[in-house]
XYZ file of C-alpha atoms in Angstrom:
702
model
C -102.726 -28.086 52.489
C -104.371 -25.935 55.170
C -101.699 -26.871 57.650
C -98.918 -25.841 55.213
C -100.430 -22.399 54.728
C -100.834 -21.985 58.428
C -97.197 -22.827 59.013
C -96.118 -20.334 56.352
C -98.039 -17.522 57.972
C -96.443 -18.371 61.284
C -92.947 -18.053 59.775
C -93.580 -14.446 58.566
C -95.998 -12.689 60.908
C -97.670 -9.533 59.625
C -95.864 -7.230 62.065
C -92.493 -8.516 61.069
C -93.274 -8.090 57.427
C -94.228 -4.489 58.011
C -91.005 -3.753 59.881
C -88.894 -5.348 57.199
C -90.637 -3.293 54.547
C -90.050 -0.083 56.489
C -86.381 -0.865 56.967
C -85.955 -1.597 53.307
C -87.701 1.640 52.433
C -85.460 3.598 54.780
C -82.319 1.996 53.373
C -83.465 2.661 49.850
C -84.148 6.300 50.665
C -80.712 6.666 52.203
C -79.092 5.059 49.201
C -81.104 7.277 46.910
C -80.032 10.383 48.829
C -76.407 9.256 48.717
C -76.655 8.673 44.986
C -78.261 12.092 44.568
C -75.431 13.744 46.488
C -72.821 11.859 44.452
C -74.587 12.786 41.243
C -74.681 16.416 42.343
C -70.960 16.395 43.076
C -70.210 14.741 39.747
C -72.321 17.351 37.969
C -70.361 20.099 39.712
C -67.041 18.480 38.761
C -68.255 17.971 35.209
C -69.219 21.638 34.968
C -65.791 22.580 36.333
C -64.077 20.321 33.784
C -66.180 21.826 31.018
C -65.195 25.320 32.161
C -61.506 24.316 32.273
C -61.770 22.675 28.880
C -63.388 25.772 27.455
C -60.605 27.909 28.894
C -57.953 25.570 27.476
C -59.610 25.671 24.063
C -59.560 29.462 24.164
C -55.917 29.473 25.275
C -54.992 26.976 22.546
C -56.738 29.100 19.934
C -54.820 32.093 21.205
C -51.511 30.186 21.038
C -52.306 29.029 17.500
C -53.030 32.604 16.470
C -49.742 33.765 17.987
C -47.873 30.879 16.344
C -49.373 31.681 12.946
C -48.441 35.329 13.374
C -44.867 34.352 14.278
C -44.644 31.996 11.292
C -45.813 34.740 8.959
C -43.297 37.184 10.435
C -40.501 34.583 10.258
C -41.379 33.803 6.649
C -41.229 37.495 5.804
C -37.849 37.771 7.551
C -36.543 34.741 5.624
C -37.740 36.246 2.356
C -36.087 39.545 3.214
C -32.859 37.737 4.153
C -32.863 35.744 0.898
C -33.435 38.916 -1.094
C -30.635 40.626 0.805
C -28.321 37.654 0.263
C -29.100 37.647 -3.458
C -28.421 41.376 -3.622
C -25.103 40.896 -1.806
C -24.091 38.047 -4.105
C -25.002 40.059 -7.167
C -23.050 43.015 -5.822
C -20.006 40.819 -5.153
C -20.210 39.292 -8.630
C -20.615 42.731 -10.116
C -17.588 44.136 -8.268
C -15.546 41.052 -9.115
C -16.418 41.301 -12.799
C -15.706 45.041 -12.826
C -12.320 44.399 -11.224
C -11.524 41.653 -13.726
C -12.578 43.798 -16.676
C -10.502 46.722 -15.411
C -7.423 44.503 -15.144
C -8.035 43.038 -18.596
C -8.585 46.524 -20.001
C -5.370 47.849 -18.474
C -3.344 44.931 -19.787
C -4.916 45.197 -23.216
C -3.873 48.837 -23.365
C -0.316 47.936 -22.335
C -0.130 45.066 -24.789
C -1.543 47.165 -27.612
C 1.190 49.720 -26.993
C 3.757 46.941 -27.141
C 2.330 45.650 -30.410
C 2.574 49.145 -31.922
C 6.375 49.062 -31.599
C 8.093 48.458 -34.955
C 11.010 46.446 -33.593
C 10.208 43.987 -30.810
C 13.361 43.176 -28.852
C 13.796 40.719 -25.995
C 12.910 43.350 -23.371
C 9.627 44.039 -25.141
C 8.766 40.342 -25.159
C 9.558 40.088 -21.453
C 7.364 43.097 -20.760
C 4.514 41.427 -22.637
C 4.988 38.246 -20.566
C 5.052 40.248 -17.332
C 1.756 41.888 -18.267
C 0.118 38.488 -18.771
C 1.621 37.174 -15.525
C 0.363 40.210 -13.637
C -3.154 39.575 -14.963
C -3.071 35.961 -13.700
C -1.667 36.934 -10.305
C -3.912 39.852 -9.402
C -7.371 38.409 -9.987
C -9.143 37.553 -6.703
C -5.953 38.220 -4.668
C -5.212 34.477 -4.791
C -1.797 32.756 -4.662
C 0.202 32.419 -7.854
C -1.369 30.108 -10.409
C 0.071 28.103 -13.293
C -1.445 26.140 -16.119
C -1.981 22.436 -15.602
C 1.017 20.200 -16.257
C -1.039 17.656 -18.209
C -2.109 20.345 -20.675
C 1.598 20.936 -21.443
C 1.092 24.715 -21.166
C 2.980 25.018 -17.880
C 4.557 28.429 -17.263
C 8.338 28.362 -17.575
C 9.024 31.982 -16.573
C 10.808 32.634 -13.278
C 8.383 33.566 -10.501
C 10.450 36.081 -8.613
C 8.032 36.948 -5.823
C 7.549 33.383 -4.497
C 9.501 32.650 -1.312
C 7.763 29.573 0.118
C 6.579 26.435 -1.695
C 3.996 24.172 -0.015
C 3.107 20.694 -1.271
C -0.278 19.318 -0.183
C -1.032 15.592 -0.330
C -4.840 15.471 -0.152
C -5.455 11.750 0.290
C -8.476 9.493 0.609
C -7.847 8.567 4.250
C -4.816 10.655 5.247
C -3.514 14.080 4.213
C -0.289 15.956 4.867
C 1.848 18.828 3.657
C 5.506 19.773 3.304
C 7.128 23.152 2.786
C 10.429 24.756 1.854
C 12.009 28.201 1.533
C 13.361 28.868 -1.957
C 16.697 29.974 -0.475
C 17.170 26.552 1.168
C 15.888 24.055 -1.409
C 17.576 21.046 0.181
C 15.729 21.563 3.456
C 12.190 20.328 2.740
C 10.220 20.018 5.979
C 7.136 17.856 6.501
C 4.620 18.974 9.088
C 4.418 16.708 12.147
C 2.287 18.830 14.510
C -1.452 18.420 14.022
C -4.510 19.259 16.098
C -4.948 16.267 18.391
C -1.745 14.440 17.407
C 1.995 15.069 17.208
C 4.817 13.163 15.538
C 3.107 11.935 12.342
C 3.536 13.255 8.805
C -0.180 12.944 8.056
C -3.517 13.448 9.717
C -6.863 11.813 8.958
C -8.931 13.074 6.032
C -11.990 13.242 8.276
C -14.474 15.881 9.446
C -16.623 15.935 12.578
C -19.742 18.084 12.235
C -22.372 19.164 14.725
C -25.637 17.217 14.995
C -27.138 19.129 12.045
C -24.014 18.628 9.870
C -23.748 22.357 9.314
C -20.665 23.422 11.248
C -17.295 21.658 11.423
C -16.437 20.946 15.052
C -13.030 19.424 14.366
C -11.053 17.840 11.554
C -8.208 15.418 11.022
C -7.039 13.227 13.883
C -9.204 15.134 16.350
C -12.319 13.946 14.531
C -11.464 10.283 15.196
C -8.896 9.918 17.911
C -11.223 10.755 20.790
C -10.007 8.943 23.863
C -12.701 6.440 24.914
C -14.775 6.925 28.063
C -16.900 4.497 30.022
C -20.074 6.425 29.295
C -22.452 4.706 26.916
C -22.876 7.706 24.688
C -24.245 7.026 21.249
C -22.924 9.428 18.649
C -25.501 11.742 17.110
C -23.301 12.670 14.152
C -20.847 10.224 12.617
C -17.435 11.398 11.368
C -17.541 12.190 7.652
C -14.745 10.457 5.737
C -13.749 8.911 2.386
C -15.484 11.832 0.644
C -12.637 12.127 -1.863
C -13.833 8.850 -3.416
C -16.939 10.730 -4.609
C -14.772 13.100 -6.649
C -14.407 10.947 -9.739
C -15.854 8.140 -11.790
C -15.694 5.474 -9.090
C -18.516 2.902 -9.154
C -21.400 3.683 -6.841
C -20.643 0.662 -4.643
C -17.276 2.190 -3.706
C -18.575 5.658 -2.943
C -19.517 6.201 0.709
C -22.988 7.282 1.756
C -22.453 10.734 3.180
C -24.874 12.766 5.315
C -23.863 15.902 3.370
C -22.914 16.813 -0.187
C -19.410 15.518 -0.955
C -18.379 18.840 -2.519
C -19.218 20.600 0.734
C -17.154 18.062 2.675
C -14.155 18.473 0.353
C -14.435 22.251 0.511
C -14.722 22.223 4.315
C -11.674 19.974 4.643
C -9.532 22.001 2.238
C -10.569 25.168 4.067
C -9.643 23.632 7.427
C -6.255 22.271 6.378
C -5.612 25.382 4.268
C -6.152 27.610 7.288
C -3.830 25.376 9.307
C -1.145 25.578 6.589
C -1.410 29.372 6.546
C -1.058 29.534 10.341
C 1.955 27.202 10.205
C 3.728 29.234 7.514
C 3.011 32.526 9.290
C 4.325 31.100 12.567
C 7.619 29.980 11.001
C 8.082 33.020 8.734
C 6.152 35.912 10.365
C 6.980 38.392 7.601
C 5.635 36.244 4.756
C 2.538 37.418 2.886
C 0.737 34.117 2.366
C -1.309 35.279 -0.621
C 1.654 36.843 -2.412
C 4.758 34.909 -1.380
C 3.517 31.300 -1.121
C 3.029 28.774 -3.930
C 0.653 25.907 -3.050
C 0.969 22.681 -5.070
C -1.872 20.150 -4.791
C -1.428 16.553 -5.941
C -4.183 14.671 -7.770
C -4.380 11.077 -9.087
C -2.761 10.605 -12.503
C -5.997 9.161 -13.904
C -8.139 12.047 -12.640
C -11.047 13.018 -14.826
C -11.470 16.503 -16.227
C -14.133 17.189 -13.578
C -11.655 16.435 -10.783
C -9.034 18.629 -12.396
C -11.393 21.576 -12.764
C -12.779 21.221 -9.243
C -9.401 20.950 -7.505
C -7.908 23.716 -9.606
C -10.543 26.021 -8.158
C -9.166 25.257 -4.674
C -5.447 25.416 -5.420
C -2.759 27.075 -7.544
C -0.677 24.368 -9.183
C -1.719 20.750 -9.776
C 0.624 17.785 -10.025
C -0.115 14.079 -10.340
C 0.586 11.885 -7.318
C 2.754 9.484 -9.328
C 4.938 12.269 -10.726
C 5.365 13.849 -7.297
C 6.341 10.496 -5.765
C 8.755 9.711 -8.597
C 10.401 13.122 -8.325
C 11.031 12.649 -4.621
C 12.458 9.141 -5.053
C 14.826 10.117 -7.880
C 15.939 13.354 -6.218
C 16.876 11.416 -3.069
C 19.023 8.942 -5.016
C 20.997 10.675 -7.743
C 22.949 7.579 -8.835
C 20.683 6.544 -11.697
C 21.719 6.791 -15.311
C 19.781 7.828 -18.379
C 17.582 5.058 -19.752
C 17.080 3.213 -16.459
C 13.577 1.956 -15.679
C 12.138 1.679 -12.187
C 8.919 0.723 -10.399
C 7.233 2.882 -7.759
C 5.134 0.862 -5.271
C 2.956 3.256 -3.255
C 1.397 1.446 -0.272
C -1.362 3.732 0.938
C -4.139 3.304 3.453
C -6.863 2.774 0.856
C -5.022 2.047 -2.389
C -1.938 0.292 -3.731
C -0.445 1.988 -6.804
C 2.336 0.519 -8.952
C 3.892 2.641 -11.691
C 6.760 1.969 -14.104
C 8.772 5.040 -15.190
C 11.907 5.626 -17.224
C 14.684 8.156 -16.651
C 14.989 9.960 -19.989
C 17.549 12.555 -18.925
C 19.522 13.226 -15.762
C 20.588 16.870 -15.870
C 18.093 18.425 -15.970
C 15.906 15.614 -14.689
C 13.560 14.328 -17.378
C 11.093 11.469 -16.888
C 9.203 9.521 -19.521
C 5.519 8.711 -19.249
C 4.635 5.698 -17.156
C 4.567 2.579 -19.314
C 2.674 0.302 -16.926
C 0.336 1.028 -14.061
C -1.775 -0.906 -11.537
C -4.201 0.519 -9.003
C -5.865 -1.721 -6.440
C -8.344 -0.537 -3.832
C -6.977 -2.500 -0.910
C -4.235 -0.724 1.038
C -3.468 -1.128 4.719
C -7.185 -0.962 5.517
C -7.136 -4.725 4.846
C -5.124 -5.085 8.055
C -7.844 -3.236 9.962
C -10.415 -5.635 8.523
C -8.325 -8.603 9.672
C -7.964 -7.041 13.120
C -11.745 -6.662 13.396
C -12.122 -10.334 12.429
C -9.669 -11.142 15.224
C -11.811 -9.179 17.710
C -14.976 -10.939 16.566
C -13.349 -14.306 17.270
C -12.378 -13.205 20.802
C -15.360 -11.095 21.862
C -18.213 -12.195 19.598
C -19.680 -10.831 16.390
C -22.696 -9.282 18.117
C -20.512 -7.242 20.484
C -18.406 -5.800 17.662
C -21.523 -5.047 15.583
C -22.969 -3.045 18.495
C -19.680 -1.191 18.928
C -19.693 -0.287 15.225
C -23.307 0.863 15.402
C -23.162 2.870 18.623
C -19.519 3.774 19.288
C -17.629 3.664 16.017
C -15.140 6.209 17.333
C -13.888 3.686 19.902
C -13.422 1.002 17.240
C -11.499 3.495 15.114
C -9.377 4.501 18.100
C -8.600 0.860 18.847
C -7.621 0.151 15.212
C -5.311 3.182 15.121
C -3.889 2.172 18.507
C -2.979 -1.317 17.263
C -1.676 -0.028 13.933
C 0.906 2.266 15.554
C 1.899 -0.019 18.443
C 1.740 -3.460 16.838
C 1.489 -3.418 13.028
C 4.061 -0.755 12.106
C 6.909 -2.035 14.356
C 6.315 -5.732 13.536
C 9.492 -7.292 12.050
C 8.709 -11.042 11.892
C 11.970 -11.775 13.758
C 10.568 -12.736 17.159
C 8.294 -15.800 17.052
C 7.674 -15.355 20.793
C 6.194 -11.930 20.210
C 3.303 -11.026 22.555
C 1.206 -7.908 23.013
C -1.581 -7.408 25.554
C -4.483 -5.229 24.439
C -6.336 -3.692 27.393
C -9.995 -3.476 26.338
C -10.920 -1.466 29.446
C -8.434 1.187 28.353
C -8.925 1.410 24.581
C -12.647 0.529 24.235
C -14.397 0.575 27.643
C -17.892 0.716 26.147
C -17.267 -2.664 24.531
C -17.513 -4.339 27.962
C -21.291 -3.943 28.093
C -21.834 -5.471 24.648
C -20.153 -8.854 25.165
C -22.131 -11.996 25.989
C -22.180 -13.505 29.489
C -19.950 -16.354 28.387
C -17.368 -13.995 26.880
C -17.636 -11.714 29.922
C -16.706 -14.528 32.320
C -13.677 -15.433 30.224
C -12.535 -11.819 29.840
C -13.010 -11.005 33.537
C -10.730 -13.912 34.411
C -8.145 -12.355 32.076
C -8.690 -8.825 33.484
C -10.056 -7.789 30.064
C -6.662 -8.298 28.427
C -6.512 -9.813 24.919
C -3.200 -11.419 24.055
C -2.068 -10.803 20.477
C 0.565 -13.343 19.467
C 3.122 -13.547 16.679
C 0.919 -15.673 14.406
C -2.043 -13.331 14.948
C -0.088 -10.285 13.761
C 1.537 -12.185 10.903
C -1.863 -13.360 9.674
C -3.202 -9.798 9.678
C -0.221 -8.427 7.744
C 0.286 -11.346 5.341
C -3.152 -10.726 3.846
C -1.947 -7.398 2.467
C 1.682 -8.299 1.765
C 0.710 -11.372 -0.281
C -1.553 -9.169 -2.365
C 1.172 -6.554 -2.917
C 3.616 -9.257 -4.024
C 1.063 -10.623 -6.511
C 0.606 -7.142 -7.969
C 4.365 -6.578 -8.304
C 4.665 -9.891 -10.161
C 1.918 -8.755 -12.539
C 3.717 -5.430 -13.010
C 6.923 -7.226 -13.998
C 4.969 -9.294 -16.534
C 3.519 -6.114 -18.058
C 6.852 -4.243 -18.198
C 8.516 -4.084 -21.595
C 12.015 -3.473 -20.225
C 14.066 -4.713 -17.294
C 13.782 -2.599 -14.162
C 16.793 -1.595 -12.087
C 15.019 -0.435 -8.915
C 11.852 -0.846 -6.879
C 10.954 2.201 -4.780
C 8.658 1.612 -1.794
C 6.629 4.619 -0.654
C 3.444 5.287 1.284
C 2.311 4.854 4.866
C 2.623 1.069 5.129
C 6.039 0.700 3.476
C 7.751 1.705 6.748
C 6.936 -1.798 7.987
C 10.187 -3.813 8.081
C 8.371 -7.093 7.499
C 6.958 -5.776 4.208
C 10.390 -4.540 3.137
C 12.029 -7.878 3.923
C 9.338 -9.905 2.127
C 9.682 -7.799 -1.023
C 13.479 -8.067 -0.917
C 13.210 -11.849 -0.582
C 10.807 -12.079 -3.520
C 12.360 -9.620 -5.984
C 16.050 -9.137 -5.167
C 16.866 -11.395 -8.146
C 14.702 -9.217 -10.453
C 16.229 -5.808 -9.659
C 19.552 -4.391 -8.495
C 18.088 -2.235 -5.769
C 14.998 -2.136 -3.547
C 14.900 1.267 -1.920
C 12.797 3.012 0.718
C 13.427 6.781 0.586
C 13.668 8.834 3.748
C 10.244 9.715 5.154
C 8.331 7.568 2.625
C 4.968 8.571 4.128
C 5.676 12.150 3.035
C 6.950 11.275 -0.454
C 3.953 12.751 -2.292
C 3.938 16.074 -0.424
C 7.724 16.443 -0.682
C 7.644 15.590 -4.366
C 5.036 18.310 -4.842
C 7.405 20.802 -3.183
C 10.243 19.708 -5.492
C 7.904 20.210 -8.435
C 6.975 23.703 -7.252
C 10.635 24.621 -6.737
C 11.412 23.394 -10.241
C 8.809 25.765 -11.641
C 10.545 28.654 -9.940
C 14.112 27.751 -10.889
C 13.288 26.095 -14.231
C 15.898 23.462 -13.349
C 13.596 20.471 -13.850
C 11.337 19.576 -16.774
C 8.718 16.921 -16.194
C 7.179 14.214 -18.307
C 7.608 14.132 -22.062
C 8.453 17.797 -22.454
C 11.196 16.779 -24.858
C 8.358 16.546 -27.366
C 7.100 20.079 -26.620
C 6.836 21.929 -29.873
C 7.621 18.771 -31.844
C 4.317 16.963 -31.641
C 2.384 17.136 -34.881
C -1.173 18.337 -34.692
C -2.812 15.074 -35.755
C -6.581 15.420 -35.826
C -7.208 11.922 -37.194
C -5.566 8.914 -38.828
C -6.592 5.800 -40.755
C -5.621 2.469 -39.195
C -3.732 0.092 -41.469
C -4.492 -2.923 -39.274
C -7.417 -4.606 -37.573
C -6.883 -4.739 -33.792
C -8.488 -7.065 -31.266
C -7.947 -9.487 -28.399
C -7.929 -13.234 -27.875
C -11.239 -14.371 -26.442
C -11.049 -17.974 -25.228
C -14.089 -20.183 -24.828
C -12.528 -21.575 -21.644
C -10.049 -20.034 -19.224
C -6.512 -21.357 -19.270
C -6.311 -21.930 -23.038
C -3.040 -21.205 -24.843
C -2.553 -18.031 -26.837
C -2.574 -20.093 -30.029
C -4.137 -23.496 -30.404
C -4.425 -25.843 -33.356
C -7.877 -26.802 -32.233
C -9.149 -23.312 -33.077
C -10.100 -22.664 -29.457
C -8.655 -19.126 -29.383
C -11.351 -16.822 -30.697
C -10.442 -13.366 -31.960
C -12.572 -10.460 -30.716
C -12.328 -7.515 -33.103
C -12.211 -4.117 -31.399
C -11.488 -1.856 -34.372
C -11.194 -2.739 -38.066
C -8.637 -1.775 -40.635
C -9.510 1.417 -42.486
C -11.232 2.987 -39.471
C -10.629 6.715 -39.113
C -9.684 7.411 -35.481
C -8.937 10.537 -33.479
C -6.115 10.813 -30.923
C -6.894 9.138 -27.584
C -9.954 7.386 -29.071
C -11.027 4.339 -27.033
C -12.395 0.975 -28.189
C -13.670 -1.335 -25.457
C -14.980 -4.805 -24.726
C -16.852 -5.882 -21.586
C -17.115 -9.443 -20.274
C -17.433 -11.412 -17.032
C -14.604 -13.786 -15.998
C -15.196 -17.189 -14.472
C -15.904 -17.148 -10.742
C -12.739 -19.053 -9.772
C -10.264 -17.031 -11.845
C -7.506 -15.225 -9.916
C -5.421 -14.077 -12.900
C -6.225 -13.141 -16.469
C -4.239 -12.268 -19.603
C -5.387 -10.177 -22.547
C -3.428 -10.997 -25.722
C -3.701 -8.116 -28.208
C -3.343 -9.026 -31.903
C -3.281 -7.073 -35.154
C -3.688 -8.152 -38.774
C -4.163 -6.715 -42.255
C -7.234 -8.893 -42.718
C -10.595 -7.214 -42.429
C -12.531 -10.204 -41.083
C -10.878 -12.867 -38.962
C -12.118 -15.510 -36.527
C -9.134 -17.143 -34.792
C -5.873 -15.820 -33.367
C -3.672 -18.531 -34.939
C -4.651 -17.796 -38.522
C -2.096 -16.560 -41.055
C -1.032 -12.891 -40.964
C -1.986 -12.608 -37.271
C 0.667 -10.808 -35.185
C 0.893 -10.466 -31.412
C 1.151 -6.823 -30.311
C 1.537 -7.658 -26.619
C -0.124 -9.018 -23.490
C -1.805 -7.254 -20.576
C -1.791 -9.365 -17.402
C -4.218 -8.597 -14.589
C -4.706 -9.922 -11.072
C -8.197 -10.777 -9.804
C -7.470 -10.561 -6.080
C -11.093 -9.860 -5.181
C -12.343 -13.241 -6.400
C -14.052 -13.815 -3.036
C -15.933 -10.532 -3.470
C -17.058 -11.367 -7.010
C -15.008 -9.304 -9.437
C -18.046 -8.662 -11.607
C -17.547 -7.681 -15.213
C -14.250 -6.405 -16.613
C -14.002 -3.573 -19.097
C -11.014 -3.895 -21.456
C -9.995 -0.812 -23.449
C -7.602 -0.043 -26.291
C -6.678 3.635 -26.519
C -4.910 4.875 -29.653
C -2.652 7.736 -28.609
C -0.254 9.864 -30.615
C 2.777 7.644 -30.056
C 1.558 4.495 -28.340
C -1.347 2.125 -27.932
C -2.587 1.856 -24.346
C -4.202 -1.364 -23.134
C -6.128 -1.128 -19.870
C -8.617 -3.167 -17.864
C -10.839 -2.226 -14.948
C -13.256 -4.337 -12.941
C -16.328 -3.194 -11.025
C -14.279 -2.899 -7.827
C -12.169 -0.225 -9.545
C -9.043 -2.391 -9.721
C -7.060 -1.089 -12.707
C -4.217 -2.448 -14.866
C -2.548 -0.576 -17.714
C 0.388 -1.041 -20.079
C 1.557 0.580 -23.309
C 2.669 -0.793 -26.680
C 4.417 0.812 -29.621
C 2.528 1.054 -32.894
C 3.548 -1.397 -35.616
C 6.253 0.342 -37.664
C 4.056 0.922 -40.701
C 0.982 2.019 -38.706
C 2.601 4.873 -36.762
């Protein structure tokens, strides 16, 4: 043990231990000094940061104070502006009301003087009429106005100061106008020069706003037909379209989701196209006073609600239904028809297909009966665009097209319009070797970056050219044509009389393939299948003809032969019970010995009804049904269960087509409307597809 200790002491001598301790002490002191210096520097930096932070806090407080002061001042300015705006509006309303009251007062004085005359001759009556006309014309310095045709209070006095008549076709997807000088009534001109496009009778019913959707940057074709660029620029504001669908009782699933109020969009569009019409008229006839010498006729759907009528009447002078305007144009262009002839108008629009049956009541002057059958289907040539997009998805991939829709919808729209004008419209079905090469780099360059690697390799080998063949185009078009043919067949089933002519109008009817298919299908049903000149402009030109007729009083529309003859019937008591056949299973016969044809009562005998009163029944068809028939029966019995019982009589049948079976037609609302002279049967599904036909009252229930 002693030896071990001795060896340990030898390993660490005392002197060495002392030196090591001193070195360690020195190193520790140096480290301590270094740490002290570092700590001192950090303290200085910390103090500097604290000073800077304090200064920033003071500056921030100062900025906040300034910002609050500015907000208060801005709020005061806004309040002052609102007060000023309210004062201005009140002043305008006050002046407007004063002006109106002055005019009314002046005319009352004139009319009172007229009424004081003992003997009222024809000149006195004319003076009284002129006073009333002057009152209608002077208010608000607006163009000449007339009462609504549907109200049957249309002015029939000659409007001597009108020189130009303009017909405006305000459509869901496209709009256009035609015009004519009253001294040259045979020369109706349709506008073909639009901002951004030339050579077409219509422009797009579309608006392009700024990023805040406050100001209209462009409208019509310019809002959509922007030539594509290679830049990957995502649109901040999407084009606003289909806003006219919101102006009515359409189901919510058909109304578009708009970034602005639909009334503002409609107003902005009518203002834009109205300004363009004014500029066009002033350019052609420089001496014309637009607000004094021009009559503007606006067309509206025949089934428009009262809200639509009131709203559009605020933006125009004279309203006319689309179907009447179209019929007028077709008949005026072919003056070979005789009194009593019945014809079908097939209007092939972009968004809707409308079929209407009319009868020529009188030829000179032209007199048309009410339409006796009507179908409206929300399909139109947009179905072709949908088929074209399916075609692109098959070639380029669904993901790529979805990204194009999301980020660059304008390029997809441009491509669809491009194909429609270059491929769809001229397609004739005569050349089975037909080929068309679509250059994706030219019409949709942004699409190149969205395709998958696999699709990219294939497309690069083909120089980004997509070949569209005969069968491809035929498949796209047949989807719509087959549907139109089905609807025409239904219309023939619902007609009560044989038709002599089918008129084809609308944007898509210029397609020769459509014309040939319809001639093949229905040439044995009618004597003539006619496409009038410029069918795309039929509505606008018909509106001009209608306006001219109001000036010359050479044409009387609709059932004006009954004007002054219609009894004022406030109510009547039904002598029969009315209802429809309601089968337990689809496909059952109208009558069946097995009592499988249930009778659904809609209104019972003895019910007091008012004119145009509606009785309805709602039900859901079977999922696989593509066609449906409503058999309407009447009987003197009060309670009845089956349609084949004694004393049951068939009033008529309404046939409907369920083309949207793949979209789920949803429930169908069937209605019986008891009018003054006829019973109207109509059906509408949740997709807004409509069918209507009319029946005469039973002889002893009229």
